[in-house]
């Protein structure tokens, strides 16, 4: 019975900590001038694709395999006081990219997407993409593809 009590107290402590962190964040953002924090959705997300570009043509052909483990860095370079976010491609060659533009003002955002070339490979496409503002604003979808070939 004491173990169940300890588990319940532990779970309540974790929930209380998370609720406290969210409340502190909202109060801090409000205090810093972000009065509309609760009424907006300003996250940005897209998917990047990686593959082994055996024929080195820069296009993912049907017979080419996905490449897992490619690390991506997503950086809003206009706000260099924030740490860049990272993602890694899965076994299907897909990496889910996320970013939260400052003040939800996409007009101020300049997002760069970097694919870190895995050891033993070289890129067959650009390893860096400037994300178009229409993609950041959600007006259109991005198609971020990165091909690599073994050295």
mmCIF file of C-alpha atoms in Angstrom:
data_model
loop_
_atom_site.group_PDB
_atom_site.id
_atom_site.type_symbol
_atom_site.label_atom_id
_atom_site.label_comp_id
_atom_site.label_asym_id
_atom_site.label_seq_id
_atom_site.Cartn_x
_atom_site.Cartn_y
_atom_site.Cartn_z
ATOM 1 C CA UNK A 1 0.000 0.000 0.000
ATOM 2 C CA UNK A 2 2.883 2.373 0.762
ATOM 3 C CA UNK A 3 4.359 1.752 -2.711
ATOM 4 C CA UNK A 4 1.096 2.761 -4.381
ATOM 5 C CA UNK A 5 1.009 5.887 -2.238
ATOM 6 C CA UNK A 6 4.605 6.717 -3.266
ATOM 7 C CA UNK A 7 3.735 6.219 -6.939
ATOM 8 C CA UNK A 8 0.659 8.448 -6.677
ATOM 9 C CA UNK A 9 2.640 11.176 -4.892
ATOM 10 C CA UNK A 10 5.403 10.917 -7.511
ATOM 11 C CA UNK A 11 2.956 11.217 -10.422
ATOM 12 C CA UNK A 12 1.232 14.189 -8.786
ATOM 13 C CA UNK A 13 4.611 15.853 -8.223
ATOM 14 C CA UNK A 14 5.511 15.442 -11.903
ATOM 15 C CA UNK A 15 2.141 16.805 -13.052
ATOM 16 C CA UNK A 16 2.454 19.709 -10.629
ATOM 17 C CA UNK A 17 5.932 20.492 -11.948
ATOM 18 C CA UNK A 18 4.764 20.504 -15.561
ATOM 19 C CA UNK A 19 1.760 22.713 -14.773
ATOM 20 C CA UNK A 20 4.009 25.096 -12.845
ATOM 21 C CA UNK A 21 6.472 25.303 -15.751
ATOM 22 C CA UNK A 22 3.686 26.128 -18.234
ATOM 23 C CA UNK A 23 2.221 28.793 -15.931
ATOM 24 C CA UNK A 24 5.651 30.362 -15.376
ATOM 25 C CA UNK A 25 6.307 30.400 -19.135
ATOM 26 C CA UNK A 26 2.957 32.073 -19.870
ATOM 27 C CA UNK A 27 3.433 34.659 -17.131
ATOM 28 C CA UNK A 28 6.989 35.399 -18.286
ATOM 29 C CA UNK A 29 5.904 35.767 -21.921
ATOM 30 C CA UNK A 30 3.016 38.021 -20.891
ATOM 31 C CA UNK A 31 5.301 40.124 -18.704
ATOM 32 C CA UNK A 32 7.790 40.452 -21.593
ATOM 33 C CA UNK A 33 5.059 41.929 -23.805
ATOM 34 C CA UNK A 34 3.569 38.919 -25.587
ATOM 35 C CA UNK A 35 -0.060 39.672 -24.678
ATOM 36 C CA UNK A 36 -1.502 37.381 -27.364
ATOM 37 C CA UNK A 37 0.419 34.224 -26.434
ATOM 38 C CA UNK A 38 -2.646 32.083 -25.737
ATOM 39 C CA UNK A 39 -4.482 33.083 -28.931
ATOM 40 C CA UNK A 40 -1.975 32.061 -31.554
ATOM 41 C CA UNK A 41 -0.405 29.075 -33.205
ATOM 42 C CA UNK A 42 3.071 29.870 -34.378
ATOM 43 C CA UNK A 43 4.819 26.577 -34.786
ATOM 44 C CA UNK A 44 6.388 25.613 -38.100
ATOM 45 C CA UNK A 45 6.803 22.003 -39.154
ATOM 46 C CA UNK A 46 7.769 20.213 -42.343
ATOM 47 C CA UNK A 47 9.423 16.962 -43.363
ATOM 48 C CA UNK A 48 12.850 16.425 -44.896
ATOM 49 C CA UNK A 49 13.687 13.326 -46.949
ATOM 50 C CA UNK A 50 17.075 11.631 -47.329
ATOM 51 C CA UNK A 51 18.149 8.860 -49.647
ATOM 52 C CA UNK A 52 21.152 7.128 -51.191
ATOM 53 C CA UNK A 53 21.418 8.759 -54.598
ATOM 54 C CA UNK A 54 23.183 5.917 -56.372
ATOM 55 C CA UNK A 55 23.085 7.523 -59.830
ATOM 56 C CA UNK A 56 24.023 10.942 -58.360
ATOM 57 C CA UNK A 57 21.324 12.785 -60.322
ATOM 58 C CA UNK A 58 19.914 14.707 -57.332
ATOM 59 C CA UNK A 59 16.468 13.056 -57.605
ATOM 60 C CA UNK A 60 15.051 10.249 -55.491
ATOM 61 C CA UNK A 61 14.406 7.505 -58.038
ATOM 62 C CA UNK A 62 12.062 4.602 -57.219
ATOM 63 C CA UNK A 63 14.877 2.060 -56.906
ATOM 64 C CA UNK A 64 16.971 4.186 -54.507
ATOM 65 C CA UNK A 65 16.873 3.444 -50.773
ATOM 66 C CA UNK A 66 16.171 5.893 -47.929
ATOM 67 C CA UNK A 67 19.053 6.938 -45.700
ATOM 68 C CA UNK A 68 18.535 6.841 -41.930
ATOM 69 C CA UNK A 69 20.547 8.767 -39.364
ATOM 70 C CA UNK A 70 21.069 12.016 -41.258
ATOM 71 C CA UNK A 71 21.164 14.894 -38.787
ATOM 72 C CA UNK A 72 19.409 18.166 -39.614
ATOM 73 C CA UNK A 73 19.836 21.583 -38.052
ATOM 74 C CA UNK A 74 16.981 24.093 -38.356
ATOM 75 C CA UNK A 75 18.011 27.670 -37.579
ATOM 76 C CA UNK A 76 16.140 30.980 -37.617
ATOM 77 C CA UNK A 77 19.256 33.042 -38.334
ATOM 78 C CA UNK A 78 17.526 36.382 -37.719
ATOM 79 C CA UNK A 79 17.236 35.429 -34.053
ATOM 80 C CA UNK A 80 20.695 34.126 -33.234
ATOM 81 C CA UNK A 81 20.122 34.230 -29.483
ATOM 82 C CA UNK A 82 18.111 31.012 -29.806
ATOM 83 C CA UNK A 83 19.673 27.584 -30.103
ATOM 84 C CA UNK A 84 19.077 25.861 -33.438
ATOM 85 C CA UNK A 85 16.784 22.834 -33.335
ATOM 86 C CA UNK A 86 17.803 19.409 -34.564
ATOM 87 C CA UNK A 87 16.154 16.384 -36.168
ATOM 88 C CA UNK A 88 17.368 13.006 -37.478
ATOM 89 C CA UNK A 89 16.050 10.980 -40.414
ATOM 90 C CA UNK A 90 14.372 7.674 -39.574
ATOM 91 C CA UNK A 91 14.572 4.311 -41.378
ATOM 92 C CA UNK A 92 12.273 5.709 -44.104
ATOM 93 C CA UNK A 93 14.621 8.637 -44.703
ATOM 94 C CA UNK A 94 12.160 11.099 -43.119
ATOM 95 C CA UNK A 95 12.935 13.721 -40.502
ATOM 96 C CA UNK A 96 10.205 15.808 -38.869
ATOM 97 C CA UNK A 97 11.347 19.422 -38.625
ATOM 98 C CA UNK A 98 9.991 21.872 -36.024
ATOM 99 C CA UNK A 99 10.612 25.532 -35.261
ATOM 100 C CA UNK A 100 8.768 28.237 -33.326
ATOM 101 C CA UNK A 101 9.308 31.630 -35.016
ATOM 102 C CA UNK A 102 9.796 34.526 -32.602
ATOM 103 C CA UNK A 103 6.591 36.500 -32.006
ATOM 104 C CA UNK A 104 4.936 34.288 -34.661
ATOM 105 C CA UNK A 105 6.091 36.914 -37.126
ATOM 106 C CA UNK A 106 7.135 34.883 -40.142
ATOM 107 C CA UNK A 107 8.072 38.044 -42.008
ATOM 108 C CA UNK A 108 11.022 38.378 -39.637
ATOM 109 C CA UNK A 109 12.030 34.713 -39.908
ATOM 110 C CA UNK A 110 14.890 33.521 -42.072
ATOM 111 C CA UNK A 111 15.062 29.775 -41.661
ATOM 112 C CA UNK A 112 18.027 27.773 -42.876
ATOM 113 C CA UNK A 113 17.898 24.000 -43.028
ATOM 114 C CA UNK A 114 21.207 22.142 -42.922
ATOM 115 C CA UNK A 115 21.774 18.440 -43.586
ATOM 116 C CA UNK A 116 24.931 17.193 -41.882
ATOM 117 C CA UNK A 117 26.654 14.849 -44.317
ATOM 118 C CA UNK A 118 27.058 11.390 -42.736
ATOM 119 C CA UNK A 119 30.531 9.855 -42.503
ATOM 120 C CA UNK A 120 31.463 7.950 -45.646
ATOM 121 C CA UNK A 121 29.034 9.892 -47.861
ATOM 122 C CA UNK A 122 29.041 13.015 -49.982
ATOM 123 C CA UNK A 123 25.988 15.114 -50.899
ATOM 124 C CA UNK A 124 24.462 14.990 -54.389
ATOM 125 C CA UNK A 125 22.077 17.851 -53.615
ATOM 126 C CA UNK A 126 22.581 21.080 -51.733
ATOM 127 C CA UNK A 127 23.348 20.441 -48.060
ATOM 128 C CA UNK A 128 21.783 23.795 -47.080
ATOM 129 C CA UNK A 129 18.378 25.209 -48.016
ATOM 130 C CA UNK A 130 16.952 28.641 -47.323
ATOM 131 C CA UNK A 131 13.308 27.910 -46.481
ATOM 132 C CA UNK A 132 11.022 30.163 -48.592
ATOM 133 C CA UNK A 133 8.867 32.577 -46.578
ATOM 134 C CA UNK A 134 5.691 31.096 -48.152
ATOM 135 C CA UNK A 135 6.643 27.740 -46.640
ATOM 136 C CA UNK A 136 7.360 29.310 -43.235
ATOM 137 C CA UNK A 137 3.973 31.069 -43.364
ATOM 138 C CA UNK A 138 2.209 27.814 -44.275
ATOM 139 C CA UNK A 139 1.008 29.145 -47.633
ATOM 140 C CA UNK A 140 2.701 26.275 -49.430
ATOM 141 C CA UNK A 141 4.418 23.039 -48.420
ATOM 142 C CA UNK A 142 8.130 22.566 -48.541
ATOM 143 C CA UNK A 143 9.805 19.730 -50.383
ATOM 144 C CA UNK A 144 13.159 19.286 -48.675
ATOM 145 C CA UNK A 145 15.146 16.487 -50.265
ATOM 146 C CA UNK A 146 18.746 15.577 -49.596
ATOM 147 C CA UNK A 147 20.599 12.948 -51.597
ATOM 148 C CA UNK A 148 23.880 11.317 -50.588
ATOM 149 C CA UNK A 149 26.175 8.823 -52.252
ATOM 150 C CA UNK A 150 28.911 6.669 -50.734
ATOM 151 C CA UNK A 151 32.416 7.967 -51.315
#
